[in-house]
PDB file of C-alpha atoms in Angstrom:
ATOM      1  CA  UNK B   1     172.033 127.597 143.786  1.00  0.00           C
ATOM      2  CA  UNK B   2     172.402 124.575 141.113  1.00  0.00           C
ATOM      3  CA  UNK B   3     172.934 121.252 143.146  1.00  0.00           C
ATOM      4  CA  UNK B   4     175.877 118.886 142.074  1.00  0.00           C
ATOM      5  CA  UNK B   5     174.927 116.482 139.763  1.00  0.00           C
ATOM      6  CA  UNK B   6     177.340 113.783 137.901  1.00  0.00           C
ATOM      7  CA  UNK B   7     177.895 116.108 134.898  1.00  0.00           C
ATOM      8  CA  UNK B   8     181.592 115.865 133.798  1.00  0.00           C
ATOM      9  CA  UNK B   9     183.532 118.807 132.833  1.00  0.00           C
ATOM     10  CA  UNK B  10     186.324 117.975 130.188  1.00  0.00           C
ATOM     11  CA  UNK B  11     190.096 118.721 131.185  1.00  0.00           C
ATOM     12  CA  UNK B  12     190.168 121.629 129.316  1.00  0.00           C
ATOM     13  CA  UNK B  13     186.776 123.467 129.402  1.00  0.00           C
ATOM     14  CA  UNK B  14     186.205 126.323 131.948  1.00  0.00           C
ATOM     15  CA  UNK B  15     183.331 125.591 134.353  1.00  0.00           C
ATOM     16  CA  UNK B  16     181.395 127.765 137.060  1.00  0.00           C
ATOM     17  CA  UNK B  17     179.653 127.302 139.746  1.00  0.00           C
ATOM     18  CA  UNK B  18     179.487 127.387 143.453  1.00  0.00           C
ATOM     19  CA  UNK B  19     182.083 125.099 145.255  1.00  0.00           C
ATOM     20  CA  UNK B  20     180.607 122.020 147.230  1.00  0.00           C
ATOM     21  CA  UNK B  21     183.422 119.720 149.215  1.00  0.00           C
ATOM     22  CA  UNK B  22     185.614 117.920 146.969  1.00  0.00           C
ATOM     23  CA  UNK B  23     184.466 114.228 146.015  1.00  0.00           C
ATOM     24  CA  UNK B  24     187.337 111.748 147.077  1.00  0.00           C
ATOM     25  CA  UNK B  25     186.712 108.190 146.319  1.00  0.00           C
ATOM     26  CA  UNK B  26     188.856 104.773 146.737  1.00  0.00           C
ATOM     27  CA  UNK B  27     190.601 103.429 143.980  1.00  0.00           C
ATOM     28  CA  UNK B  28     190.019 100.049 142.944  1.00  0.00           C
ATOM     29  CA  UNK B  29     192.951  98.894 144.202  1.00  0.00           C
ATOM     30  CA  UNK B  30     194.620  99.588 147.386  1.00  0.00           C
ATOM     31  CA  UNK B  31     198.042 100.769 146.224  1.00  0.00           C
ATOM     32  CA  UNK B  32     196.793 103.135 143.804  1.00  0.00           C
ATOM     33  CA  UNK B  33     195.736 106.784 144.443  1.00  0.00           C
ATOM     34  CA  UNK B  34     192.497 108.233 146.107  1.00  0.00           C
ATOM     35  CA  UNK B  35     190.341 109.616 142.933  1.00  0.00           C
ATOM     36  CA  UNK B  36     189.380 113.514 143.305  1.00  0.00           C
ATOM     37  CA  UNK B  37     186.902 115.264 141.972  1.00  0.00           C
ATOM     38  CA  UNK B  38     186.252 119.328 142.211  1.00  0.00           C
ATOM     39  CA  UNK B  39     182.841 119.970 142.384  1.00  0.00           C
ATOM     40  CA  UNK B  40     181.634 123.407 140.980  1.00  0.00           C
ATOM     41  CA  UNK B  41     177.707 123.927 140.743  1.00  0.00           C
ATOM     42  CA  UNK B  42     176.497 120.948 138.633  1.00  0.00           C
ATOM     43  CA  UNK B  43     180.031 120.096 137.507  1.00  0.00           C
ATOM     44  CA  UNK B  44     182.838 117.882 138.257  1.00  0.00           C
ATOM     45  CA  UNK B  45     186.380 118.515 137.215  1.00  0.00           C
ATOM     46  CA  UNK B  46     188.346 115.420 137.377  1.00  0.00           C
ATOM     47  CA  UNK B  47     191.687 116.449 139.509  1.00  0.00           C
ATOM     48  CA  UNK B  48     194.397 113.495 139.221  1.00  0.00           C
ATOM     49  CA  UNK B  49     194.672 113.860 135.383  1.00  0.00           C
ATOM     50  CA  UNK B  50     195.415 117.731 136.094  1.00  0.00           C
ATOM     51  CA  UNK B  51     198.167 116.815 138.247  1.00  0.00           C
ATOM     52  CA  UNK B  52     201.443 118.891 136.995  1.00  0.00           C
ATOM     53  CA  UNK B  53     199.558 121.168 134.887  1.00  0.00           C
ATOM     54  CA  UNK B  54     198.472 124.725 135.284  1.00  0.00           C
ATOM     55  CA  UNK B  55     194.965 125.404 136.543  1.00  0.00           C
ATOM     56  CA  UNK B  56     193.352 128.543 137.993  1.00  0.00           C
ATOM     57  CA  UNK B  57     190.382 129.137 140.241  1.00  0.00           C
ATOM     58  CA  UNK B  58     188.613 132.702 140.284  1.00  0.00           C
ATOM     59  CA  UNK B  59     186.086 133.820 142.748  1.00  0.00           C
ATOM     60  CA  UNK B  60     183.229 136.129 141.383  1.00  0.00           C
ATOM     61  CA  UNK B  61     182.641 137.753 144.736  1.00  0.00           C
ATOM     62  CA  UNK B  62     179.082 135.971 145.017  1.00  0.00           C
ATOM     63  CA  UNK B  63     178.438 133.027 147.772  1.00  0.00           C
ATOM     64  CA  UNK B  64     175.246 131.235 148.286  1.00  0.00           C
ATOM     65  CA  UNK B  65     174.193 129.060 150.982  1.00  0.00           C
ATOM     66  CA  UNK B  66     174.327 125.239 150.477  1.00  0.00           C
ATOM     67  CA  UNK B  67     171.417 124.675 152.266  1.00  0.00           C
ATOM     68  CA  UNK B  68     168.594 127.337 150.858  1.00  0.00           C
ATOM     69  CA  UNK B  69     170.659 128.419 148.145  1.00  0.00           C
ATOM     70  CA  UNK B  70     170.041 132.175 148.974  1.00  0.00           C
ATOM     71  CA  UNK B  71     172.976 134.778 148.492  1.00  0.00           C
ATOM     72  CA  UNK B  72     174.930 135.857 151.630  1.00  0.00           C
ATOM     73  CA  UNK B  73     177.879 138.272 152.178  1.00  0.00           C
ATOM     74  CA  UNK B  74     179.533 135.743 154.345  1.00  0.00           C
ATOM     75  CA  UNK B  75     179.654 132.030 154.781  1.00  0.00           C
ATOM     76  CA  UNK B  76     179.018 130.594 158.508  1.00  0.00           C
ATOM     77  CA  UNK B  77     180.246 127.040 159.345  1.00  0.00           C
ATOM     78  CA  UNK B  78     181.534 126.009 155.684  1.00  0.00           C
ATOM     79  CA  UNK B  79     178.823 127.155 153.424  1.00  0.00           C
ATOM     80  CA  UNK B  80     175.772 128.656 155.261  1.00  0.00           C
ATOM     81  CA  UNK B  81     174.007 131.846 155.527  1.00  0.00           C
ATOM     82  CA  UNK B  82     173.339 133.089 158.857  1.00  0.00           C
ATOM     83  CA  UNK B  83     169.939 132.221 159.399  1.00  0.00           C
ATOM     84  CA  UNK B  84     170.507 128.587 158.164  1.00  0.00           C
ATOM     85  CA  UNK B  85     173.534 128.674 160.685  1.00  0.00           C
ATOM     86  CA  UNK B  86     171.390 129.531 163.483  1.00  0.00           C
ATOM     87  CA  UNK B  87     168.525 127.461 162.765  1.00  0.00           C
ATOM     88  CA  UNK B  88     169.906 124.064 161.438  1.00  0.00           C
ATOM     89  CA  UNK B  89     170.798 121.400 163.829  1.00  0.00           C
ATOM     90  CA  UNK B  90     173.745 120.225 161.761  1.00  0.00           C
ATOM     91  CA  UNK B  91     175.052 123.704 162.693  1.00  0.00           C
ATOM     92  CA  UNK B  92     174.594 123.447 166.307  1.00  0.00           C
ATOM     93  CA  UNK B  93     177.691 123.220 168.637  1.00  0.00           C
ATOM     94  CA  UNK B  94     176.950 119.868 169.614  1.00  0.00           C
ATOM     95  CA  UNK B  95     177.917 118.513 166.045  1.00  0.00           C
ATOM     96  CA  UNK B  96     181.305 119.437 167.034  1.00  0.00           C
ATOM     97  CA  UNK B  97     181.033 118.173 170.868  1.00  0.00           C
ATOM     98  CA  UNK B  98     178.264 115.362 170.445  1.00  0.00           C
ATOM     99  CA  UNK B  99     179.073 114.561 174.353  1.00  0.00           C
ATOM    100  CA  UNK B 100     176.983 118.018 174.553  1.00  0.00           C
ATOM    101  CA  UNK B 101     174.074 116.575 172.883  1.00  0.00           C
ATOM    102  CA  UNK B 102     170.439 117.968 174.201  1.00  0.00           C
ATOM    103  CA  UNK B 103     167.972 116.107 172.112  1.00  0.00           C
ATOM    104  CA  UNK B 104     166.644 114.262 175.666  1.00  0.00           C
ATOM    105  CA  UNK B 105     166.144 117.892 176.982  1.00  0.00           C
ATOM    106  CA  UNK B 106     163.729 118.642 174.171  1.00  0.00           C
ATOM    107  CA  UNK B 107     165.759 121.470 172.901  1.00  0.00           C
ATOM    108  CA  UNK B 108     167.372 119.859 169.487  1.00  0.00           C
ATOM    109  CA  UNK B 109     166.891 122.305 166.532  1.00  0.00           C
ATOM    110  CA  UNK B 110     165.301 119.756 164.430  1.00  0.00           C
ATOM    111  CA  UNK B 111     164.283 116.638 166.373  1.00  0.00           C
ATOM    112  CA  UNK B 112     163.795 114.510 162.933  1.00  0.00           C
ATOM    113  CA  UNK B 113     167.133 115.606 161.647  1.00  0.00           C
ATOM    114  CA  UNK B 114     169.044 114.458 164.701  1.00  0.00           C
ATOM    115  CA  UNK B 115     166.950 111.495 164.978  1.00  0.00           C
ATOM    116  CA  UNK B 116     168.183 110.431 161.241  1.00  0.00           C
ATOM    117  CA  UNK B 117     171.586 111.412 161.672  1.00  0.00           C
ATOM    118  CA  UNK B 118     172.631 111.108 165.426  1.00  0.00           C
ATOM    119  CA  UNK B 119     170.684 108.142 166.479  1.00  0.00           C
ATOM    120  CA  UNK B 120     172.521 106.270 163.855  1.00  0.00           C
ATOM    121  CA  UNK B 121     175.731 103.593 164.770  1.00  0.00           C
ATOM    122  CA  UNK B 122     179.119 105.820 164.949  1.00  0.00           C
ATOM    123  CA  UNK B 123     182.438 104.770 165.035  1.00  0.00           C
ATOM    124  CA  UNK B 124     185.072 105.841 167.323  1.00  0.00           C
ATOM    125  CA  UNK B 125     188.673 105.221 164.972  1.00  0.00           C
ATOM    126  CA  UNK B 126     192.429 105.656 165.240  1.00  0.00           C
ATOM    127  CA  UNK B 127     193.639 107.684 162.149  1.00  0.00           C
ATOM    128  CA  UNK B 128     197.000 108.748 161.003  1.00  0.00           C
ATOM    129  CA  UNK B 129     196.955 112.199 159.317  1.00  0.00           C
ATOM    130  CA  UNK B 130     199.950 114.172 161.018  1.00  0.00           C
ATOM    131  CA  UNK B 131     200.375 111.616 163.762  1.00  0.00           C
ATOM    132  CA  UNK B 132     198.084 109.418 165.925  1.00  0.00           C
ATOM    133  CA  UNK B 133     194.590 110.956 166.609  1.00  0.00           C
ATOM    134  CA  UNK B 134     191.158 109.497 167.473  1.00  0.00           C
ATOM    135  CA  UNK B 135     188.094 110.539 165.887  1.00  0.00           C
ATOM    136  CA  UNK B 136     184.342 109.777 165.323  1.00  0.00           C
ATOM    137  CA  UNK B 137     182.223 109.496 162.441  1.00  0.00           C
ATOM    138  CA  UNK B 138     179.120 107.903 161.243  1.00  0.00           C
ATOM    139  CA  UNK B 139     179.345 104.488 159.959  1.00  0.00           C
ATOM    140  CA  UNK B 140     178.090 105.250 156.566  1.00  0.00           C
ATOM    141  CA  UNK B 141     180.966 108.141 156.450  1.00  0.00           C
ATOM    142  CA  UNK B 142     183.739 105.405 156.228  1.00  0.00           C
ATOM    143  CA  UNK B 143     186.017 105.835 154.437  1.00  0.00           C
ATOM    144  CA  UNK B 144     185.103 109.570 153.271  1.00  0.00           C
ATOM    145  CA  UNK B 145     185.650 111.079 156.878  1.00  0.00           C
ATOM    146  CA  UNK B 146     189.403 109.876 156.372  1.00  0.00           C
ATOM    147  CA  UNK B 147     189.892 110.933 153.088  1.00  0.00           C
ATOM    148  CA  UNK B 148     188.658 114.331 153.776  1.00  0.00           C
ATOM    149  CA  UNK B 149     191.610 114.482 156.738  1.00  0.00           C
ATOM    150  CA  UNK B 150     194.003 113.595 154.607  1.00  0.00           C
ATOM    151  CA  UNK B 151     195.083 110.271 156.718  1.00  0.00           C
ATOM    152  CA  UNK B 152     197.158 108.120 155.206  1.00  0.00           C
ATOM    153  CA  UNK B 153     195.978 105.400 157.547  1.00  0.00           C
ATOM    154  CA  UNK B 154     193.051 104.512 159.653  1.00  0.00           C
ATOM    155  CA  UNK B 155     191.601 102.136 161.758  1.00  0.00           C
ATOM    156  CA  UNK B 156     187.693 101.581 162.978  1.00  0.00           C
ATOM    157  CA  UNK B 157     188.090 100.721 166.752  1.00  0.00           C
ATOM    158  CA  UNK B 158     184.528 100.735 168.419  1.00  0.00           C
ATOM    159  CA  UNK B 159     181.026 101.069 167.295  1.00  0.00           C
ATOM    160  CA  UNK B 160     178.606 102.736 169.345  1.00  0.00           C
ATOM    161  CA  UNK B 161     174.864 103.265 169.069  1.00  0.00           C
ATOM    162  CA  UNK B 162     174.727 107.213 169.323  1.00  0.00           C
ATOM    163  CA  UNK B 163     176.503 110.112 168.434  1.00  0.00           C
ATOM    164  CA  UNK B 164     176.186 111.130 171.855  1.00  0.00           C
ATOM    165  CA  UNK B 165     177.842 107.990 172.933  1.00  0.00           C
ATOM    166  CA  UNK B 166     180.763 108.365 170.527  1.00  0.00           C
ATOM    167  CA  UNK B 167     181.134 111.622 172.136  1.00  0.00           C
ATOM    168  CA  UNK B 168     181.608 110.073 175.474  1.00  0.00           C
ATOM    169  CA  UNK B 169     184.027 107.643 174.218  1.00  0.00           C
ATOM    170  CA  UNK B 170     186.143 110.067 172.175  1.00  0.00           C
ATOM    171  CA  UNK B 171     186.556 112.214 175.434  1.00  0.00           C
ATOM    172  CA  UNK B 172     188.041 109.184 177.208  1.00  0.00           C
ATOM    173  CA  UNK B 173     190.359 108.532 174.733  1.00  0.00           C
ATOM    174  CA  UNK B 174     191.601 112.164 174.402  1.00  0.00           C
ATOM    175  CA  UNK B 175     193.138 111.800 177.630  1.00  0.00           C
ATOM    176  CA  UNK B 176     195.753 109.595 176.026  1.00  0.00           C
ATOM    177  CA  UNK B 177     195.913 110.698 172.235  1.00  0.00           C
ATOM    178  CA  UNK B 178     195.102 113.798 170.199  1.00  0.00           C
ATOM    179  CA  UNK B 179     191.894 114.610 168.238  1.00  0.00           C
ATOM    180  CA  UNK B 180     193.270 116.926 165.907  1.00  0.00           C
ATOM    181  CA  UNK B 181     195.107 116.830 162.654  1.00  0.00           C
ATOM    182  CA  UNK B 182     198.029 119.246 162.198  1.00  0.00           C
ATOM    183  CA  UNK B 183     197.130 120.478 158.944  1.00  0.00           C
ATOM    184  CA  UNK B 184     200.516 121.886 157.803  1.00  0.00           C
ATOM    185  CA  UNK B 185     202.327 118.873 158.736  1.00  0.00           C
ATOM    186  CA  UNK B 186     199.750 116.759 156.750  1.00  0.00           C
ATOM    187  CA  UNK B 187     200.451 118.675 153.667  1.00  0.00           C
ATOM    188  CA  UNK B 188     204.062 118.472 153.977  1.00  0.00           C
ATOM    189  CA  UNK B 189     203.923 114.814 153.761  1.00  0.00           C
ATOM    190  CA  UNK B 190     206.240 113.793 156.474  1.00  0.00           C
ATOM    191  CA  UNK B 191     204.265 111.413 158.074  1.00  0.00           C
ATOM    192  CA  UNK B 192     205.646 108.222 159.121  1.00  0.00           C
ATOM    193  CA  UNK B 193     203.302 104.849 159.355  1.00  0.00           C
ATOM    194  CA  UNK B 194     202.229 103.867 162.493  1.00  0.00           C
ATOM    195  CA  UNK B 195     201.200 100.304 163.790  1.00  0.00           C
ATOM    196  CA  UNK B 196     197.696 101.254 164.559  1.00  0.00           C
ATOM    197  CA  UNK B 197     196.863  97.768 165.829  1.00  0.00           C
ATOM    198  CA  UNK B 198     199.319  98.082 168.397  1.00  0.00           C
ATOM    199  CA  UNK B 199     198.227 101.564 169.184  1.00  0.00           C
ATOM    200  CA  UNK B 200     194.494 100.551 169.536  1.00  0.00           C
ATOM    201  CA  UNK B 201     195.418  97.743 171.841  1.00  0.00           C
ATOM    202  CA  UNK B 202     197.697  99.838 174.016  1.00  0.00           C
ATOM    203  CA  UNK B 203     194.862 102.162 174.360  1.00  0.00           C
ATOM    204  CA  UNK B 204     191.771  99.961 174.623  1.00  0.00           C
ATOM    205  CA  UNK B 205     193.830  98.187 177.719  1.00  0.00           C
ATOM    206  CA  UNK B 206     194.894 101.511 179.073  1.00  0.00           C
ATOM    207  CA  UNK B 207     191.260 102.783 179.422  1.00  0.00           C
ATOM    208  CA  UNK B 208     189.664  99.429 179.813  1.00  0.00           C
ATOM    209  CA  UNK B 209     188.077 101.040 183.085  1.00  0.00           C
ATOM    210  CA  UNK B 210     186.712 104.016 181.609  1.00  0.00           C
ATOM    211  CA  UNK B 211     185.286 102.168 178.998  1.00  0.00           C
ATOM    212  CA  UNK B 212     183.580  99.267 181.492  1.00  0.00           C
ATOM    213  CA  UNK B 213     182.159 102.706 183.113  1.00  0.00           C
ATOM    214  CA  UNK B 214     180.377 103.859 180.103  1.00  0.00           C
ATOM    215  CA  UNK B 215     179.188 100.473 179.406  1.00  0.00           C
ATOM    216  CA  UNK B 216     177.395 100.346 182.621  1.00  0.00           C
ATOM    217  CA  UNK B 217     175.599 103.658 181.902  1.00  0.00           C
ATOM    218  CA  UNK B 218     174.751 103.011 178.526  1.00  0.00           C
ATOM    219  CA  UNK B 219     174.623  99.453 178.206  1.00  0.00           C
ATOM    220  CA  UNK B 220     177.119  96.479 177.640  1.00  0.00           C
ATOM    221  CA  UNK B 221     176.158  96.159 173.863  1.00  0.00           C
ATOM    222  CA  UNK B 222     176.248 100.059 173.032  1.00  0.00           C
ATOM    223  CA  UNK B 223     179.883 100.426 173.172  1.00  0.00           C
ATOM    224  CA  UNK B 224     181.245  97.334 170.885  1.00  0.00           C
ATOM    225  CA  UNK B 225     185.003  96.634 170.276  1.00  0.00           C
ATOM    226  CA  UNK B 226     185.778  95.897 166.477  1.00  0.00           C
ATOM    227  CA  UNK B 227     188.368  93.602 164.995  1.00  0.00           C
ATOM    228  CA  UNK B 228     188.990  95.548 161.736  1.00  0.00           C
ATOM    229  CA  UNK B 229     192.058  95.493 159.300  1.00  0.00           C
ATOM    230  CA  UNK B 230     193.723  99.015 159.125  1.00  0.00           C
ATOM    231  CA  UNK B 231     193.445 100.771 155.741  1.00  0.00           C
ATOM    232  CA  UNK B 232     196.211 102.510 153.829  1.00  0.00           C
ATOM    233  CA  UNK B 233     195.658 105.591 151.677  1.00  0.00           C
ATOM    234  CA  UNK B 234     197.672 107.359 148.755  1.00  0.00           C
ATOM    235  CA  UNK B 235     197.105 110.704 147.499  1.00  0.00           C
ATOM    236  CA  UNK B 236     197.669 112.083 144.059  1.00  0.00           C
ATOM    237  CA  UNK B 237     200.532 114.296 144.913  1.00  0.00           C
ATOM    238  CA  UNK B 238     203.485 114.995 142.370  1.00  0.00           C
ATOM    239  CA  UNK B 239     205.501 117.053 144.930  1.00  0.00           C
ATOM    240  CA  UNK B 240     204.892 117.989 148.834  1.00  0.00           C
ATOM    241  CA  UNK B 241     205.195 121.830 149.604  1.00  0.00           C
ATOM    242  CA  UNK B 242     208.296 122.862 151.663  1.00  0.00           C
ATOM    243  CA  UNK B 243     206.921 125.738 153.181  1.00  0.00           C
ATOM    244  CA  UNK B 244     202.961 125.681 153.540  1.00  0.00           C
ATOM    245  CA  UNK B 245     201.594 129.025 152.250  1.00  0.00           C
ATOM    246  CA  UNK B 246     197.842 129.192 152.278  1.00  0.00           C
ATOM    247  CA  UNK B 247     195.400 130.867 149.415  1.00  0.00           C
ATOM    248  CA  UNK B 248     192.179 132.630 150.755  1.00  0.00           C
ATOM    249  CA  UNK B 249     189.749 133.984 148.081  1.00  0.00           C
ATOM    250  CA  UNK B 250     188.453 136.695 150.898  1.00  0.00           C
ATOM    251  CA  UNK B 251     192.114 137.958 150.324  1.00  0.00           C
ATOM    252  CA  UNK B 252     192.829 136.770 146.884  1.00  0.00           C
ATOM    253  CA  UNK B 253     190.167 136.192 144.510  1.00  0.00           C
ATOM    254  CA  UNK B 254     192.257 134.530 142.048  1.00  0.00           C
ATOM    255  CA  UNK B 255     194.253 131.299 142.843  1.00  0.00           C
ATOM    256  CA  UNK B 256     196.684 129.841 140.124  1.00  0.00           C
ATOM    257  CA  UNK B 257     199.557 127.919 139.600  1.00  0.00           C
ATOM    258  CA  UNK B 258     200.645 123.999 138.880  1.00  0.00           C
ATOM    259  CA  UNK B 259     198.773 121.825 140.424  1.00  0.00           C
ATOM    260  CA  UNK B 260     201.264 119.284 142.448  1.00  0.00           C
ATOM    261  CA  UNK B 261     198.769 117.620 144.166  1.00  0.00           C
ATOM    262  CA  UNK B 262     195.237 116.937 146.080  1.00  0.00           C
ATOM    263  CA  UNK B 263     195.226 115.709 149.960  1.00  0.00           C
ATOM    264  CA  UNK B 264     192.034 115.949 152.172  1.00  0.00           C
ATOM    265  CA  UNK B 265     190.243 118.915 151.201  1.00  0.00           C
ATOM    266  CA  UNK B 266     193.233 121.126 149.816  1.00  0.00           C
ATOM    267  CA  UNK B 267     194.527 121.753 146.475  1.00  0.00           C
ATOM    268  CA  UNK B 268     198.453 122.058 146.486  1.00  0.00           C
ATOM    269  CA  UNK B 269     199.676 124.317 143.914  1.00  0.00           C
ATOM    270  CA  UNK B 270     203.297 125.254 143.536  1.00  0.00           C
ATOM    271  CA  UNK B 271     202.066 128.837 144.672  1.00  0.00           C
ATOM    272  CA  UNK B 272     200.397 127.779 147.954  1.00  0.00           C
ATOM    273  CA  UNK B 273     197.693 125.422 149.281  1.00  0.00           C
ATOM    274  CA  UNK B 274     193.795 125.838 149.422  1.00  0.00           C
ATOM    275  CA  UNK B 275     191.260 124.360 151.601  1.00  0.00           C
ATOM    276  CA  UNK B 276     188.215 124.256 149.283  1.00  0.00           C
ATOM    277  CA  UNK B 277     186.107 122.774 151.998  1.00  0.00           C
ATOM    278  CA  UNK B 278     186.425 126.249 153.768  1.00  0.00           C
ATOM    279  CA  UNK B 279     185.133 128.305 150.865  1.00  0.00           C
ATOM    280  CA  UNK B 280     181.765 126.104 150.321  1.00  0.00           C
ATOM    281  CA  UNK B 281     179.167 128.080 148.458  1.00  0.00           C
ATOM    282  CA  UNK B 282     181.712 130.452 146.796  1.00  0.00           C
ATOM    283  CA  UNK B 283     181.046 130.905 143.279  1.00  0.00           C
ATOM    284  CA  UNK B 284     183.975 130.302 141.199  1.00  0.00           C
ATOM    285  CA  UNK B 285     185.149 129.389 137.931  1.00  0.00           C
ATOM    286  CA  UNK B 286     187.866 126.822 136.960  1.00  0.00           C
ATOM    287  CA  UNK B 287     190.339 126.657 133.872  1.00  0.00           C
TER     288      UNK B 287
END
């Protein structure tokens, strides 16, 4: 499978390739909209300029593993063939539950990968996608993580030394706040702004004892409180759906309609929505 490059497709030219996660980037000015590109094979299709116009995505029936490129009948963990899903550290359960990291037990699937990705600074943050939530991300993944979730606000709260430590901290905060996004509410657009600074201060106060205990185990400098300004994000959406209906390539290989918006990893058509990240590796044509 060809990798994504910076070859940009013109607005009207049909393109074909295997889906990658949509590229989302911050605009030049904070009050402008997040900039999206659909990535299909070697092509990048600018989406902001296509809001309000007809668009059709057609799946050929082929799927390629995003890691090794081999053909696969089924995609696992958003884009992997089964052998890669079972072999790669990035597909292990500890990625979703970092507090279960087993590197120190000598059973990490790929120790070198773990050292490069998990033993790096991580951020524990508050975000507002469908309401207040807590989450974690590698420091280098800000703000991509929040854009992928469709967050309208985000606030870095704590910085830790490793992914496992971020998992321990997140578990503590999950006693007080959710860690998941209600994707249907996120797509309907009826999310009220929150005072994230006030929520941060409240949570840090309530959980001060638990944080002190974690610091006593991992070191005082292992969990550092941040004093960052909250960020706000605006998405290219002309109209939010009143009722969220999902498209699925496995059931309906052709998806088309008027593109009404892009938020998170979802395309929003007048006929329904589709989570493109779910179909990573699917070979599609776009016109």
